[in-house]
Amino acid sequence: MTHCKLVAGEVAGTYRVTAPVTEAELLQIAQRLARRRLARGRKLTQPALAFEYLQVLLQEVEHEVFSAIFLNTQHRVIRFEELFRGTIDSASVYPREVVKKALACNSAAVILVHNHPSGDPEPSDADRRITQRLKEALGLMEIRVIDHIVVGSEGCVSFAERGYL
């Protein structure tokens, strides 16, 4: 990773800070690292592998954001993309647009992701309903919904781990 105040450490995946950094710079560095971990070609086999990166990217967003991680047949990341942006407590999600994007990416599977600006990652009934609609719509195109992860400042909740899928 390139940043003017960081140099690669002696151990792979470590960095050394070469000059004082502000809190804002630390958050920016963390977000860049998280985006790299969700970059093309990375393999995601368990929800926990994505939790910390998604939390860094979404926990401080002041409005609801609905995103997706599009995966190939080996569950390697094709693309992580924000699809819909909403208000402080909801975002309109259109299954047709999710299907179009998944097909455009030639995706075999999808991990749905959205944040709760309130901080509480507990899924709502509306979250469960849209997940079911998306699962059905994507299923018609033989695209599997592997998980739906809700991100809050208090943690992340996996629909797959909860048995909701």
PDB file of C-alpha atoms in Angstrom:
ATOM      1  CA  MET A   1       0.000   0.000   0.000  1.00  0.00           C
ATOM      2  CA  THR A   2       1.304   3.447  -0.813  1.00  0.00           C
ATOM      3  CA  HIS A   3       0.859   6.275   1.638  1.00  0.00           C
ATOM      4  CA  CYS A   4       3.362   9.034   2.248  1.00  0.00           C
ATOM      5  CA  LYS A   5       3.590   8.258   5.981  1.00  0.00           C
ATOM      6  CA  LEU A   6       3.769   4.464   5.730  1.00  0.00           C
ATOM      7  CA  VAL A   7       6.480   2.065   4.647  1.00  0.00           C
ATOM      8  CA  ALA A   8       6.256  -1.686   4.340  1.00  0.00           C
ATOM      9  CA  GLY A   9       7.315  -3.589   7.430  1.00  0.00           C
ATOM     10  CA  GLU A  10       9.726  -6.500   7.529  1.00  0.00           C
ATOM     11  CA  VAL A  11       6.849  -8.978   7.826  1.00  0.00           C
ATOM     12  CA  ALA A  12       4.362  -9.185   4.959  1.00  0.00           C
ATOM     13  CA  GLY A  13       1.175  -7.272   5.718  1.00  0.00           C
ATOM     14  CA  THR A  14       2.792  -4.979   8.286  1.00  0.00           C
ATOM     15  CA  TYR A  15       3.618  -1.295   7.987  1.00  0.00           C
ATOM     16  CA  ARG A  16       5.743   1.231   9.798  1.00  0.00           C
ATOM     17  CA  VAL A  17       4.570   4.801  10.357  1.00  0.00           C
ATOM     18  CA  THR A  18       7.298   7.263   9.338  1.00  0.00           C
ATOM     19  CA  ALA A  19       5.655  10.484  10.535  1.00  0.00           C
ATOM     20  CA  PRO A  20       2.853  11.473  12.877  1.00  0.00           C
ATOM     21  CA  VAL A  21      -0.627  10.770  11.503  1.00  0.00           C
ATOM     22  CA  THR A  22      -3.943  12.313  12.409  1.00  0.00           C
ATOM     23  CA  GLU A  23      -7.045  10.342  13.324  1.00  0.00           C
ATOM     24  CA  ALA A  24      -8.556  11.260   9.948  1.00  0.00           C
ATOM     25  CA  GLU A  25      -5.471   9.921   8.171  1.00  0.00           C
ATOM     26  CA  LEU A  26      -5.648   6.679  10.185  1.00  0.00           C
ATOM     27  CA  LEU A  27      -9.272   6.184   9.167  1.00  0.00           C
ATOM     28  CA  GLN A  28      -8.397   6.913   5.545  1.00  0.00           C
ATOM     29  CA  ILE A  29      -5.534   4.386   5.674  1.00  0.00           C
ATOM     30  CA  ALA A  30      -7.820   1.775   7.268  1.00  0.00           C
ATOM     31  CA  GLN A  31     -10.464   2.318   4.593  1.00  0.00           C
ATOM     32  CA  ARG A  32      -7.898   1.964   1.804  1.00  0.00           C
ATOM     33  CA  LEU A  33      -6.617  -1.267   3.354  1.00  0.00           C
ATOM     34  CA  ALA A  34     -10.191  -2.572   3.735  1.00  0.00           C
ATOM     35  CA  ARG A  35     -10.947  -1.808   0.079  1.00  0.00           C
ATOM     36  CA  ARG A  36      -7.802  -3.709  -0.917  1.00  0.00           C
ATOM     37  CA  ARG A  37      -8.993  -6.733   1.076  1.00  0.00           C
ATOM     38  CA  LEU A  38     -12.236  -6.685  -0.899  1.00  0.00           C
ATOM     39  CA  ALA A  39     -10.420  -6.303  -4.219  1.00  0.00           C
ATOM     40  CA  ARG A  40     -10.698  -8.504  -7.288  1.00  0.00           C
ATOM     41  CA  GLY A  41      -9.354 -11.997  -6.806  1.00  0.00           C
ATOM     42  CA  ARG A  42      -9.591 -12.200  -2.988  1.00  0.00           C
ATOM     43  CA  LYS A  43     -11.292 -15.369  -1.777  1.00  0.00           C
ATOM     44  CA  LEU A  44     -14.132 -15.014   0.750  1.00  0.00           C
ATOM     45  CA  THR A  45     -15.144 -18.344   2.251  1.00  0.00           C
ATOM     46  CA  GLN A  46     -16.530 -17.250   5.648  1.00  0.00           C
ATOM     47  CA  PRO A  47     -18.516 -14.191   6.756  1.00  0.00           C
ATOM     48  CA  ALA A  48     -15.925 -13.363   9.417  1.00  0.00           C
ATOM     49  CA  LEU A  49     -13.321 -12.765   6.701  1.00  0.00           C
ATOM     50  CA  ALA A  50     -15.362  -9.841   5.393  1.00  0.00           C
ATOM     51  CA  PHE A  51     -16.739  -8.463   8.695  1.00  0.00           C
ATOM     52  CA  GLU A  52     -13.812  -6.310   9.778  1.00  0.00           C
ATOM     53  CA  TYR A  53     -13.290  -4.823   6.320  1.00  0.00           C
ATOM     54  CA  LEU A  54     -16.958  -4.044   5.865  1.00  0.00           C
ATOM     55  CA  GLN A  55     -17.183  -2.544   9.325  1.00  0.00           C
ATOM     56  CA  VAL A  56     -14.248  -0.217   8.599  1.00  0.00           C
ATOM     57  CA  LEU A  57     -15.884   0.880   5.348  1.00  0.00           C
ATOM     58  CA  LEU A  58     -19.479   1.294   6.506  1.00  0.00           C
ATOM     59  CA  GLN A  59     -19.823   1.784  10.261  1.00  0.00           C
ATOM     60  CA  GLU A  60     -19.332   5.554  10.202  1.00  0.00           C
ATOM     61  CA  VAL A  61     -21.556   6.272   7.195  1.00  0.00           C
ATOM     62  CA  GLU A  62     -24.409   8.527   8.335  1.00  0.00           C
ATOM     63  CA  HIS A  63     -26.959   7.182   5.843  1.00  0.00           C
ATOM     64  CA  GLU A  64     -27.941   3.676   4.854  1.00  0.00           C
ATOM     65  CA  VAL A  65     -25.909   2.179   2.032  1.00  0.00           C
ATOM     66  CA  PHE A  66     -26.764  -1.085   0.278  1.00  0.00           C
ATOM     67  CA  SER A  67     -23.818  -2.776  -1.414  1.00  0.00           C
ATOM     68  CA  ALA A  68     -22.869  -6.131  -2.859  1.00  0.00           C
ATOM     69  CA  ILE A  69     -19.754  -8.224  -3.171  1.00  0.00           C
ATOM     70  CA  PHE A  70     -19.955 -10.007  -6.519  1.00  0.00           C
ATOM     71  CA  LEU A  71     -18.149 -13.358  -6.564  1.00  0.00           C
ATOM     72  CA  ASN A  72     -17.057 -15.888  -9.157  1.00  0.00           C
ATOM     73  CA  THR A  73     -17.629 -19.657  -8.933  1.00  0.00           C
ATOM     74  CA  GLN A  74     -14.696 -20.084  -6.509  1.00  0.00           C
ATOM     75  CA  HIS A  75     -16.039 -17.265  -4.282  1.00  0.00           C
ATOM     76  CA  ARG A  76     -13.285 -14.902  -5.314  1.00  0.00           C
ATOM     77  CA  VAL A  77     -14.196 -11.234  -5.389  1.00  0.00           C
ATOM     78  CA  ILE A  78     -15.062  -9.802  -8.784  1.00  0.00           C
ATOM     79  CA  ARG A  79     -16.145  -6.432  -7.399  1.00  0.00           C
ATOM     80  CA  PHE A  80     -17.404  -4.721  -4.246  1.00  0.00           C
ATOM     81  CA  GLU A  81     -19.841  -2.008  -5.153  1.00  0.00           C
ATOM     82  CA  GLU A  82     -22.265   0.386  -3.517  1.00  0.00           C
ATOM     83  CA  LEU A  83     -25.603  -0.083  -5.278  1.00  0.00           C
ATOM     84  CA  PHE A  84     -28.102   2.118  -3.413  1.00  0.00           C
ATOM     85  CA  ARG A  85     -27.859   5.058  -1.018  1.00  0.00           C
ATOM     86  CA  GLY A  86     -30.674   5.958   1.326  1.00  0.00           C
ATOM     87  CA  THR A  87     -31.540   8.043   4.359  1.00  0.00           C
ATOM     88  CA  ILE A  88     -30.695   7.663   8.047  1.00  0.00           C
ATOM     89  CA  ASP A  89     -32.914   4.623   8.452  1.00  0.00           C
ATOM     90  CA  SER A  90     -33.665   3.090   5.050  1.00  0.00           C
ATOM     91  CA  ALA A  91     -32.548   2.623   1.471  1.00  0.00           C
ATOM     92  CA  SER A  92     -34.713   1.658  -1.484  1.00  0.00           C
ATOM     93  CA  VAL A  93     -33.372  -1.543  -3.038  1.00  0.00           C
ATOM     94  CA  TYR A  94     -34.470  -2.629  -6.508  1.00  0.00           C
ATOM     95  CA  PRO A  95     -33.989  -6.352  -7.277  1.00  0.00           C
ATOM     96  CA  ARG A  96     -33.956  -5.681 -11.027  1.00  0.00           C
ATOM     97  CA  GLU A  97     -30.917  -3.413 -10.663  1.00  0.00           C
ATOM     98  CA  VAL A  98     -29.090  -5.924  -8.447  1.00  0.00           C
ATOM     99  CA  VAL A  99     -29.699  -8.673 -11.011  1.00  0.00           C
ATOM    100  CA  LYS A 100     -28.525  -6.417 -13.863  1.00  0.00           C
ATOM    101  CA  LYS A 101     -25.296  -5.603 -12.012  1.00  0.00           C
ATOM    102  CA  ALA A 102     -24.670  -9.251 -11.075  1.00  0.00           C
ATOM    103  CA  LEU A 103     -25.125 -10.303 -14.704  1.00  0.00           C
ATOM    104  CA  ALA A 104     -22.890  -7.476 -15.931  1.00  0.00           C
ATOM    105  CA  CYS A 105     -20.149  -8.699 -13.561  1.00  0.00           C
ATOM    106  CA  ASN A 106     -20.696 -12.309 -14.695  1.00  0.00           C
ATOM    107  CA  SER A 107     -21.195 -13.146 -11.046  1.00  0.00           C
ATOM    108  CA  ALA A 108     -21.937 -16.686  -9.855  1.00  0.00           C
ATOM    109  CA  ALA A 109     -22.657 -15.625  -6.278  1.00  0.00           C
ATOM    110  CA  VAL A 110     -23.325 -12.498  -4.237  1.00  0.00           C
ATOM    111  CA  ILE A 111     -22.833 -11.329  -0.675  1.00  0.00           C
ATOM    112  CA  LEU A 112     -25.328  -8.568   0.077  1.00  0.00           C
ATOM    113  CA  VAL A 113     -24.200  -5.879   2.513  1.00  0.00           C
ATOM    114  CA  HIS A 114     -25.817  -2.876   4.116  1.00  0.00           C
ATOM    115  CA  ASN A 115     -25.208  -0.707   7.148  1.00  0.00           C
ATOM    116  CA  HIS A 116     -27.421   0.490   9.970  1.00  0.00           C
ATOM    117  CA  PRO A 117     -26.401   4.063  10.819  1.00  0.00           C
ATOM    118  CA  SER A 118     -28.012   3.608  14.249  1.00  0.00           C
ATOM    119  CA  GLY A 119     -25.135   1.290  15.104  1.00  0.00           C
ATOM    120  CA  ASP A 120     -27.334  -1.715  15.910  1.00  0.00           C
ATOM    121  CA  PRO A 121     -26.694  -4.445  13.304  1.00  0.00           C
ATOM    122  CA  GLU A 122     -29.806  -6.461  14.204  1.00  0.00           C
ATOM    123  CA  PRO A 123     -31.703  -7.215  10.938  1.00  0.00           C
ATOM    124  CA  SER A 124     -35.197  -5.772  10.603  1.00  0.00           C
ATOM    125  CA  ASP A 125     -38.237  -7.498   9.090  1.00  0.00           C
ATOM    126  CA  ALA A 126     -37.761  -5.289   6.014  1.00  0.00           C
ATOM    127  CA  ASP A 127     -34.157  -6.537   5.760  1.00  0.00           C
ATOM    128  CA  ARG A 128     -35.388 -10.140   5.788  1.00  0.00           C
ATOM    129  CA  ARG A 129     -38.084  -9.431   3.189  1.00  0.00           C
ATOM    130  CA  ILE A 130     -35.738  -7.724   0.697  1.00  0.00           C
ATOM    131  CA  THR A 131     -33.186 -10.487   1.178  1.00  0.00           C
ATOM    132  CA  GLN A 132     -35.811 -13.074   0.239  1.00  0.00           C
ATOM    133  CA  ARG A 133     -36.888 -11.056  -2.813  1.00  0.00           C
ATOM    134  CA  LEU A 134     -33.267 -10.678  -3.931  1.00  0.00           C
ATOM    135  CA  LYS A 135     -32.557 -14.353  -3.348  1.00  0.00           C
ATOM    136  CA  GLU A 136     -35.550 -15.294  -5.528  1.00  0.00           C
ATOM    137  CA  ALA A 137     -34.702 -12.798  -8.299  1.00  0.00           C
ATOM    138  CA  LEU A 138     -31.016 -13.741  -8.418  1.00  0.00           C
ATOM    139  CA  GLY A 139     -31.902 -17.434  -8.182  1.00  0.00           C
ATOM    140  CA  LEU A 140     -33.814 -17.193 -11.463  1.00  0.00           C
ATOM    141  CA  MET A 141     -30.463 -16.308 -13.071  1.00  0.00           C
ATOM    142  CA  GLU A 142     -28.657 -19.074 -11.154  1.00  0.00           C
ATOM    143  CA  ILE A 143     -26.788 -16.549  -9.013  1.00  0.00           C
ATOM    144  CA  ARG A 144     -26.560 -17.664  -5.392  1.00  0.00           C
ATOM    145  CA  VAL A 145     -26.970 -15.314  -2.439  1.00  0.00           C
ATOM    146  CA  ILE A 146     -24.303 -16.591  -0.058  1.00  0.00           C
ATOM    147  CA  ASP A 147     -24.964 -14.098   2.713  1.00  0.00           C
ATOM    148  CA  HIS A 148     -26.438 -10.766   3.680  1.00  0.00           C
ATOM    149  CA  ILE A 149     -24.294  -8.899   6.184  1.00  0.00           C
ATOM    150  CA  VAL A 150     -25.658  -6.016   8.241  1.00  0.00           C
ATOM    151  CA  VAL A 151     -22.964  -3.661   9.538  1.00  0.00           C
ATOM    152  CA  GLY A 152     -23.233  -1.389  12.558  1.00  0.00           C
ATOM    153  CA  SER A 153     -20.788   0.235  14.931  1.00  0.00           C
ATOM    154  CA  GLU A 154     -21.751  -2.496  17.435  1.00  0.00           C
ATOM    155  CA  GLY A 155     -20.659  -5.275  15.058  1.00  0.00           C
ATOM    156  CA  CYS A 156     -21.901  -7.275  12.089  1.00  0.00           C
ATOM    157  CA  VAL A 157     -24.699  -9.796  11.685  1.00  0.00           C
ATOM    158  CA  SER A 158     -24.599 -12.553   9.073  1.00  0.00           C
ATOM    159  CA  PHE A 159     -27.910 -13.850   7.723  1.00  0.00           C
ATOM    160  CA  ALA A 160     -26.169 -17.118   6.825  1.00  0.00           C
ATOM    161  CA  GLU A 161     -24.881 -17.611  10.370  1.00  0.00           C
ATOM    162  CA  ARG A 162     -28.350 -16.863  11.738  1.00  0.00           C
ATOM    163  CA  GLY A 163     -29.970 -19.372   9.402  1.00  0.00           C
ATOM    164  CA  TYR A 164     -32.042 -16.723   7.591  1.00  0.00           C
ATOM    165  CA  LEU A 165     -30.980 -17.843   4.102  1.00  0.00           C
TER     166      LEU A 165
END
